[in-house]
Amino acid sequence: MSKVSKNYIAVWGVMLALFNLIVFISPGWGGIEKYTGAFWIAYAITTMAFVLHLAFALIAFKDAGNSKQKLFLNIPIIWISYVGLIITIIVGALCMLNSFLPTWAAGVTMGIVLAVFLLSVVKTKIAIEAVEDVGARVADKTAFIKSLRVDADSLVGKASSPTVRDMCTKVSEAIRYSDPVSNDMTAAVEKQITTKLAEFTDVVKAGDEEKVSSVGSELIDLVDERNKKCKLGK
């Protein structure tokens, strides 16, 4: 268990203890029985909200792991469940203070509050999963060009002459400023680019200026062709 989770449990424990202290030490209304059915229903559901909030928070922390990005995405779950807990405490306190309420009225009221609480968390979780799915698909579609940029940039430092370096720079810039998102239409040309980059790497290492110029130009043309297909696929 992470340090954040342990600290959160400690704070949660203090809040729960304070809640119980206030509930059981505070006096009831004058002449009205405090511990009625309405009181116990409100107390039970409010305590349940405490437990649910802690569970949602710990799940969010565990799901995030050491990823700051995932933790950022999971913050809404913690926040929504916290807001739900506060609202449940407020409504529960009103039901416990007005212990003369019929048991069914307190049960229906607290049940609605708890249902809204749970539905809000579920909807937030669905939204987060949708965002993560989009992010994963975007990362997958941009993986090719990111890898290509790294390989192309590394060739600039391996150039053995100014002529070779100039062409390596042109290739690197063509790839750097190309459309980062691949699609189904770019699959074939991307295979050609991969093959041509491998060939370009070999001639750069060999220092053959003539071949570097011709292969580099062909590679740039393929990158341009990919850009056109990227536009058509949008």
PDB file of C-alpha atoms in Angstrom:
ATOM      1  CA  MET A   1       0.000   0.000   0.000  1.00  0.00           C
ATOM      2  CA  SER A   2       1.354   3.412  -0.998  1.00  0.00           C
ATOM      3  CA  LYS A   3       2.133   6.215   1.432  1.00  0.00           C
ATOM      4  CA  VAL A   4      -0.649   8.316  -0.112  1.00  0.00           C
ATOM      5  CA  SER A   5      -3.187   5.547   0.555  1.00  0.00           C
ATOM      6  CA  LYS A   6      -2.021   5.151   4.158  1.00  0.00           C
ATOM      7  CA  ASN A   7      -2.277   8.887   4.789  1.00  0.00           C
ATOM      8  CA  TYR A   8      -5.713   8.973   3.206  1.00  0.00           C
ATOM      9  CA  ILE A   9      -6.897   6.120   5.430  1.00  0.00           C
ATOM     10  CA  ALA A  10      -5.607   8.002   8.479  1.00  0.00           C
ATOM     11  CA  VAL A  11      -7.528  11.156   7.535  1.00  0.00           C
ATOM     12  CA  TRP A  12     -10.609   9.084   6.731  1.00  0.00           C
ATOM     13  CA  GLY A  13     -10.384   7.364  10.124  1.00  0.00           C
ATOM     14  CA  VAL A  14     -10.261  10.713  11.916  1.00  0.00           C
ATOM     15  CA  MET A  15     -13.304  11.941   9.976  1.00  0.00           C
ATOM     16  CA  LEU A  16     -15.271   8.777  10.761  1.00  0.00           C
ATOM     17  CA  ALA A  17     -14.339   8.940  14.450  1.00  0.00           C
ATOM     18  CA  LEU A  18     -15.366  12.602  14.612  1.00  0.00           C
ATOM     19  CA  PHE A  19     -18.660  11.793  12.904  1.00  0.00           C
ATOM     20  CA  ASN A  20     -19.444   9.043  15.423  1.00  0.00           C
ATOM     21  CA  LEU A  21     -18.406  11.243  18.328  1.00  0.00           C
ATOM     22  CA  ILE A  22     -20.771  14.020  17.264  1.00  0.00           C
ATOM     23  CA  VAL A  23     -23.620  11.615  16.487  1.00  0.00           C
ATOM     24  CA  PHE A  24     -23.608   9.765  19.796  1.00  0.00           C
ATOM     25  CA  ILE A  25     -22.598  12.553  22.192  1.00  0.00           C
ATOM     26  CA  SER A  26     -24.897  15.265  20.852  1.00  0.00           C
ATOM     27  CA  PRO A  27     -28.265  15.427  22.643  1.00  0.00           C
ATOM     28  CA  GLY A  28     -31.559  14.786  20.884  1.00  0.00           C
ATOM     29  CA  TRP A  29     -34.341  17.293  20.521  1.00  0.00           C
ATOM     30  CA  GLY A  30     -36.125  18.064  23.757  1.00  0.00           C
ATOM     31  CA  GLY A  31     -38.807  15.505  24.490  1.00  0.00           C
ATOM     32  CA  ILE A  32     -38.190  13.505  21.298  1.00  0.00           C
ATOM     33  CA  GLU A  33     -36.700  10.018  21.252  1.00  0.00           C
ATOM     34  CA  LYS A  34     -33.284  10.216  19.588  1.00  0.00           C
ATOM     35  CA  TYR A  35     -32.592   6.621  18.616  1.00  0.00           C
ATOM     36  CA  THR A  36     -35.554   5.935  16.355  1.00  0.00           C
ATOM     37  CA  GLY A  37     -35.760   3.990  13.105  1.00  0.00           C
ATOM     38  CA  ALA A  38     -35.096   7.181  11.147  1.00  0.00           C
ATOM     39  CA  PHE A  39     -31.934   7.795  13.178  1.00  0.00           C
ATOM     40  CA  TRP A  40     -30.509   4.317  12.632  1.00  0.00           C
ATOM     41  CA  ILE A  41     -31.275   4.261   8.909  1.00  0.00           C
ATOM     42  CA  ALA A  42     -29.606   7.654   8.445  1.00  0.00           C
ATOM     43  CA  TYR A  43     -26.628   6.575  10.544  1.00  0.00           C
ATOM     44  CA  ALA A  44     -26.210   3.262   8.688  1.00  0.00           C
ATOM     45  CA  ILE A  45     -26.353   4.788   5.202  1.00  0.00           C
ATOM     46  CA  THR A  46     -24.038   7.656   6.160  1.00  0.00           C
ATOM     47  CA  THR A  47     -21.528   5.148   7.532  1.00  0.00           C
ATOM     48  CA  MET A  48     -21.905   3.183   4.296  1.00  0.00           C
ATOM     49  CA  ALA A  49     -21.092   6.362   2.365  1.00  0.00           C
ATOM     50  CA  PHE A  50     -17.899   6.726   4.430  1.00  0.00           C
ATOM     51  CA  VAL A  51     -16.869   3.172   3.545  1.00  0.00           C
ATOM     52  CA  LEU A  52     -17.730   3.610  -0.138  1.00  0.00           C
ATOM     53  CA  HIS A  53     -15.763   6.842  -0.359  1.00  0.00           C
ATOM     54  CA  LEU A  54     -12.681   5.171   1.114  1.00  0.00           C
ATOM     55  CA  ALA A  55     -13.085   2.191  -1.225  1.00  0.00           C
ATOM     56  CA  PHE A  56     -13.381   4.417  -4.304  1.00  0.00           C
ATOM     57  CA  ALA A  57     -10.378   6.501  -3.237  1.00  0.00           C
ATOM     58  CA  LEU A  58      -8.170   3.455  -2.598  1.00  0.00           C
ATOM     59  CA  ILE A  59      -9.205   1.892  -5.920  1.00  0.00           C
ATOM     60  CA  ALA A  60      -8.334   5.158  -7.672  1.00  0.00           C
ATOM     61  CA  PHE A  61      -4.905   5.304  -5.990  1.00  0.00           C
ATOM     62  CA  LYS A  62      -4.204   1.639  -6.765  1.00  0.00           C
ATOM     63  CA  ASP A  63      -5.295   2.019 -10.388  1.00  0.00           C
ATOM     64  CA  ALA A  64      -3.033   5.051 -10.805  1.00  0.00           C
ATOM     65  CA  GLY A  65       0.030   3.289  -9.386  1.00  0.00           C
ATOM     66  CA  ASN A  66       3.089   5.471  -9.975  1.00  0.00           C
ATOM     67  CA  SER A  67       1.592   7.160 -13.029  1.00  0.00           C
ATOM     68  CA  LYS A  68       0.915  10.853 -12.442  1.00  0.00           C
ATOM     69  CA  GLN A  69      -1.207  10.955 -15.584  1.00  0.00           C
ATOM     70  CA  LYS A  70      -3.495   8.149 -14.367  1.00  0.00           C
ATOM     71  CA  LEU A  71      -3.691   9.738 -10.920  1.00  0.00           C
ATOM     72  CA  PHE A  72      -4.760  13.005 -12.564  1.00  0.00           C
ATOM     73  CA  LEU A  73      -7.456  11.142 -14.510  1.00  0.00           C
ATOM     74  CA  ASN A  74      -8.677   9.391 -11.346  1.00  0.00           C
ATOM     75  CA  ILE A  75      -8.930  12.554  -9.226  1.00  0.00           C
ATOM     76  CA  PRO A  76     -12.558  13.171 -10.381  1.00  0.00           C
ATOM     77  CA  ILE A  77     -13.609   9.820  -8.847  1.00  0.00           C
ATOM     78  CA  ILE A  78     -12.094  10.787  -5.496  1.00  0.00           C
ATOM     79  CA  TRP A  79     -13.636  14.259  -5.698  1.00  0.00           C
ATOM     80  CA  ILE A  80     -17.116  13.065  -6.743  1.00  0.00           C
ATOM     81  CA  SER A  81     -17.176  10.417  -4.010  1.00  0.00           C
ATOM     82  CA  TYR A  82     -16.017  13.044  -1.485  1.00  0.00           C
ATOM     83  CA  VAL A  83     -18.806  15.426  -2.530  1.00  0.00           C
ATOM     84  CA  GLY A  84     -21.255  12.526  -2.349  1.00  0.00           C
ATOM     85  CA  LEU A  85     -20.055  11.737   1.168  1.00  0.00           C
ATOM     86  CA  ILE A  86     -20.494  15.352   2.315  1.00  0.00           C
ATOM     87  CA  ILE A  87     -24.020  15.509   0.876  1.00  0.00           C
ATOM     88  CA  THR A  88     -24.875  12.183   2.519  1.00  0.00           C
ATOM     89  CA  ILE A  89     -23.561  13.452   5.870  1.00  0.00           C
ATOM     90  CA  ILE A  90     -25.681  16.610   5.597  1.00  0.00           C
ATOM     91  CA  VAL A  91     -28.879  14.781   4.649  1.00  0.00           C
ATOM     92  CA  GLY A  92     -28.152  12.053   7.202  1.00  0.00           C
ATOM     93  CA  ALA A  93     -27.638  14.650   9.924  1.00  0.00           C
ATOM     94  CA  LEU A  94     -30.994  16.228   9.104  1.00  0.00           C
ATOM     95  CA  CYS A  95     -32.705  12.834   9.316  1.00  0.00           C
ATOM     96  CA  MET A  96     -30.985  12.026  12.619  1.00  0.00           C
ATOM     97  CA  LEU A  97     -31.852  15.424  14.098  1.00  0.00           C
ATOM     98  CA  ASN A  98     -35.449  15.017  12.978  1.00  0.00           C
ATOM     99  CA  SER A  99     -35.724  11.535  14.444  1.00  0.00           C
ATOM    100  CA  PHE A 100     -39.504  11.889  14.604  1.00  0.00           C
ATOM    101  CA  LEU A 101     -39.577  11.258  10.832  1.00  0.00           C
ATOM    102  CA  PRO A 102     -41.281   8.025   9.761  1.00  0.00           C
ATOM    103  CA  THR A 103     -38.775   5.252   9.183  1.00  0.00           C
ATOM    104  CA  TRP A 104     -39.883   4.835   5.576  1.00  0.00           C
ATOM    105  CA  ALA A 105     -39.390   8.561   4.864  1.00  0.00           C
ATOM    106  CA  ALA A 106     -35.831   8.494   6.188  1.00  0.00           C
ATOM    107  CA  GLY A 107     -35.161   5.268   4.287  1.00  0.00           C
ATOM    108  CA  VAL A 108     -36.435   6.643   0.972  1.00  0.00           C
ATOM    109  CA  THR A 109     -34.575   9.939   1.392  1.00  0.00           C
ATOM    110  CA  MET A 110     -31.269   8.332   2.314  1.00  0.00           C
ATOM    111  CA  GLY A 111     -31.716   5.669  -0.366  1.00  0.00           C
ATOM    112  CA  ILE A 112     -32.114   8.334  -3.049  1.00  0.00           C
ATOM    113  CA  VAL A 113     -29.026  10.188  -1.811  1.00  0.00           C
ATOM    114  CA  LEU A 114     -26.957   6.988  -1.816  1.00  0.00           C
ATOM    115  CA  ALA A 115     -28.210   6.027  -5.291  1.00  0.00           C
ATOM    116  CA  VAL A 116     -27.278   9.434  -6.717  1.00  0.00           C
ATOM    117  CA  PHE A 117     -23.889   9.120  -5.004  1.00  0.00           C
ATOM    118  CA  LEU A 118     -23.189   5.729  -6.592  1.00  0.00           C
ATOM    119  CA  LEU A 119     -24.512   6.695 -10.036  1.00  0.00           C
ATOM    120  CA  SER A 120     -22.327   9.812 -10.071  1.00  0.00           C
ATOM    121  CA  VAL A 121     -19.215   7.771  -9.309  1.00  0.00           C
ATOM    122  CA  VAL A 122     -20.109   5.141 -11.934  1.00  0.00           C
ATOM    123  CA  LYS A 123     -20.718   7.816 -14.597  1.00  0.00           C
ATOM    124  CA  THR A 124     -17.400   9.446 -13.723  1.00  0.00           C
ATOM    125  CA  LYS A 125     -15.608   6.096 -13.996  1.00  0.00           C
ATOM    126  CA  ILE A 126     -17.170   5.466 -17.414  1.00  0.00           C
ATOM    127  CA  ALA A 127     -16.057   8.915 -18.588  1.00  0.00           C
ATOM    128  CA  ILE A 128     -12.499   8.293 -17.340  1.00  0.00           C
ATOM    129  CA  GLU A 129     -12.338   4.934 -19.128  1.00  0.00           C
ATOM    130  CA  ALA A 130     -13.521   6.617 -22.329  1.00  0.00           C
ATOM    131  CA  VAL A 131     -10.750   9.222 -22.034  1.00  0.00           C
ATOM    132  CA  GLU A 132      -8.162   6.497 -21.354  1.00  0.00           C
ATOM    133  CA  ASP A 133      -9.394   4.538 -24.379  1.00  0.00           C
ATOM    134  CA  VAL A 134      -9.048   7.580 -26.629  1.00  0.00           C
ATOM    135  CA  GLY A 135      -5.597   8.273 -25.191  1.00  0.00           C
ATOM    136  CA  ALA A 136      -4.487   4.689 -25.810  1.00  0.00           C
ATOM    137  CA  ARG A 137      -5.710   4.798 -29.413  1.00  0.00           C
ATOM    138  CA  VAL A 138      -3.973   8.117 -30.040  1.00  0.00           C
ATOM    139  CA  ALA A 139      -0.737   6.796 -28.505  1.00  0.00           C
ATOM    140  CA  ASP A 140      -0.956   3.721 -30.733  1.00  0.00           C
ATOM    141  CA  LYS A 141      -1.538   5.833 -33.843  1.00  0.00           C
ATOM    142  CA  THR A 142       1.349   8.188 -33.067  1.00  0.00           C
ATOM    143  CA  ALA A 143       3.842   5.484 -32.077  1.00  0.00           C
ATOM    144  CA  PHE A 144       5.155   5.057 -35.638  1.00  0.00           C
ATOM    145  CA  ILE A 145       6.077   8.674 -36.248  1.00  0.00           C
ATOM    146  CA  LYS A 146       7.560   9.087 -32.751  1.00  0.00           C
ATOM    147  CA  SER A 147       9.850   6.112 -33.295  1.00  0.00           C
ATOM    148  CA  LEU A 148      10.750   7.413 -36.749  1.00  0.00           C
ATOM    149  CA  ARG A 149      11.679  10.836 -35.352  1.00  0.00           C
ATOM    150  CA  VAL A 150      14.072   9.307 -32.831  1.00  0.00           C
ATOM    151  CA  ASP A 151      15.809   7.242 -35.517  1.00  0.00           C
ATOM    152  CA  ALA A 152      16.024  10.157 -37.963  1.00  0.00           C
ATOM    153  CA  ASP A 153      17.342  12.604 -35.355  1.00  0.00           C
ATOM    154  CA  SER A 154      20.068  10.181 -34.313  1.00  0.00           C
ATOM    155  CA  LEU A 155      21.420  10.045 -37.876  1.00  0.00           C
ATOM    156  CA  VAL A 156      22.317  13.751 -37.889  1.00  0.00           C
ATOM    157  CA  GLY A 157      25.050  13.130 -35.340  1.00  0.00           C
ATOM    158  CA  LYS A 158      26.392  10.181 -37.342  1.00  0.00           C
ATOM    159  CA  ALA A 159      26.953  12.174 -40.542  1.00  0.00           C
ATOM    160  CA  SER A 160      30.552  12.028 -41.764  1.00  0.00           C
ATOM    161  CA  SER A 161      30.449  15.146 -43.966  1.00  0.00           C
ATOM    162  CA  PRO A 162      28.526  18.423 -44.326  1.00  0.00           C
ATOM    163  CA  THR A 163      26.679  17.105 -47.395  1.00  0.00           C
ATOM    164  CA  VAL A 164      25.526  13.992 -45.561  1.00  0.00           C
ATOM    165  CA  ARG A 165      24.621  16.070 -42.502  1.00  0.00           C
ATOM    166  CA  ASP A 166      22.514  18.449 -44.601  1.00  0.00           C
ATOM    167  CA  MET A 167      20.498  15.603 -46.085  1.00  0.00           C
ATOM    168  CA  CYS A 168      20.088  13.962 -42.662  1.00  0.00           C
ATOM    169  CA  THR A 169      18.781  17.285 -41.347  1.00  0.00           C
ATOM    170  CA  LYS A 170      16.296  17.556 -44.222  1.00  0.00           C
ATOM    171  CA  VAL A 171      15.037  14.033 -43.568  1.00  0.00           C
ATOM    172  CA  SER A 172      14.806  14.702 -39.838  1.00  0.00           C
ATOM    173  CA  GLU A 173      12.835  17.919 -40.376  1.00  0.00           C
ATOM    174  CA  ALA A 174      10.510  16.273 -42.905  1.00  0.00           C
ATOM    175  CA  ILE A 175       9.664  13.591 -40.357  1.00  0.00           C
ATOM    176  CA  ARG A 176       9.489  16.002 -37.409  1.00  0.00           C
ATOM    177  CA  TYR A 177       6.901  18.205 -39.112  1.00  0.00           C
ATOM    178  CA  SER A 178       4.875  15.385 -40.633  1.00  0.00           C
ATOM    179  CA  ASP A 179       1.387  14.441 -39.431  1.00  0.00           C
ATOM    180  CA  PRO A 180       1.848  12.466 -36.179  1.00  0.00           C
ATOM    181  CA  VAL A 181      -1.375  10.434 -36.429  1.00  0.00           C
ATOM    182  CA  SER A 182      -1.427   7.313 -38.602  1.00  0.00           C
ATOM    183  CA  ASN A 183      -4.552   5.747 -40.101  1.00  0.00           C
ATOM    184  CA  ASP A 184      -5.540   2.714 -42.161  1.00  0.00           C
ATOM    185  CA  MET A 185      -4.555   4.454 -45.405  1.00  0.00           C
ATOM    186  CA  THR A 186      -0.961   5.038 -44.273  1.00  0.00           C
ATOM    187  CA  ALA A 187      -0.099   1.429 -43.383  1.00  0.00           C
ATOM    188  CA  ALA A 188       1.419   0.523 -46.763  1.00  0.00           C
ATOM    189  CA  VAL A 189       3.481   3.682 -47.183  1.00  0.00           C
ATOM    190  CA  GLU A 190       4.705   3.437 -43.585  1.00  0.00           C
ATOM    191  CA  LYS A 191       6.178   0.020 -44.366  1.00  0.00           C
ATOM    192  CA  GLN A 192       7.977   1.599 -47.316  1.00  0.00           C
ATOM    193  CA  ILE A 193       9.220   4.431 -45.101  1.00  0.00           C
ATOM    194  CA  THR A 194      10.568   1.952 -42.543  1.00  0.00           C
ATOM    195  CA  THR A 195      12.423   0.041 -45.265  1.00  0.00           C
ATOM    196  CA  LYS A 196      13.717   3.222 -46.886  1.00  0.00           C
ATOM    197  CA  LEU A 197      14.896   4.650 -43.536  1.00  0.00           C
ATOM    198  CA  ALA A 198      16.867   1.454 -42.897  1.00  0.00           C
ATOM    199  CA  GLU A 199      18.470   1.856 -46.340  1.00  0.00           C
ATOM    200  CA  PHE A 200      19.147   5.529 -45.642  1.00  0.00           C
ATOM    201  CA  THR A 201      20.778   4.621 -42.325  1.00  0.00           C
ATOM    202  CA  ASP A 202      23.128   2.206 -44.091  1.00  0.00           C
ATOM    203  CA  VAL A 203      24.270   4.742 -46.713  1.00  0.00           C
ATOM    204  CA  VAL A 204      24.730   7.432 -44.043  1.00  0.00           C
ATOM    205  CA  LYS A 205      26.973   5.112 -42.062  1.00  0.00           C
ATOM    206  CA  ALA A 206      28.863   4.267 -45.260  1.00  0.00           C
ATOM    207  CA  GLY A 207      29.331   7.975 -45.989  1.00  0.00           C
ATOM    208  CA  ASP A 208      28.267   7.597 -49.647  1.00  0.00           C
ATOM    209  CA  GLU A 209      27.185  11.162 -50.446  1.00  0.00           C
ATOM    210  CA  GLU A 210      25.593  10.305 -53.808  1.00  0.00           C
ATOM    211  CA  LYS A 211      23.441   7.532 -52.387  1.00  0.00           C
ATOM    212  CA  VAL A 212      22.646   9.579 -49.292  1.00  0.00           C
ATOM    213  CA  SER A 213      21.257  12.309 -51.559  1.00  0.00           C
ATOM    214  CA  SER A 214      19.164   9.966 -53.718  1.00  0.00           C
ATOM    215  CA  VAL A 215      17.875   7.717 -50.923  1.00  0.00           C
ATOM    216  CA  GLY A 216      17.214  10.735 -48.692  1.00  0.00           C
ATOM    217  CA  SER A 217      15.144  12.395 -51.421  1.00  0.00           C
ATOM    218  CA  GLU A 218      13.156   9.194 -51.911  1.00  0.00           C
ATOM    219  CA  LEU A 219      12.543   8.988 -48.169  1.00  0.00           C
ATOM    220  CA  ILE A 220      11.302  12.591 -48.048  1.00  0.00           C
ATOM    221  CA  ASP A 221       8.962  11.862 -50.974  1.00  0.00           C
ATOM    222  CA  LEU A 222       7.530   8.881 -49.079  1.00  0.00           C
ATOM    223  CA  VAL A 223       6.998  11.040 -45.989  1.00  0.00           C
ATOM    224  CA  ASP A 224       5.160  13.595 -48.152  1.00  0.00           C
ATOM    225  CA  GLU A 225       3.025  10.813 -49.595  1.00  0.00           C
ATOM    226  CA  ARG A 226       2.155   9.674 -46.074  1.00  0.00           C
ATOM    227  CA  ASN A 227       1.139  13.213 -45.130  1.00  0.00           C
ATOM    228  CA  LYS A 228      -1.258  13.337 -48.080  1.00  0.00           C
ATOM    229  CA  LYS A 229      -2.807  10.025 -47.043  1.00  0.00           C
ATOM    230  CA  CYS A 230      -3.130  11.312 -43.471  1.00  0.00           C
ATOM    231  CA  LYS A 231      -5.148  14.284 -44.744  1.00  0.00           C
ATOM    232  CA  LEU A 232      -7.366  12.038 -46.853  1.00  0.00           C
ATOM    233  CA  GLY A 233      -8.034   9.806 -43.851  1.00  0.00           C
ATOM    234  CA  LYS A 234      -9.361  12.660 -41.697  1.00  0.00           C
TER     235      LYS A 234
END
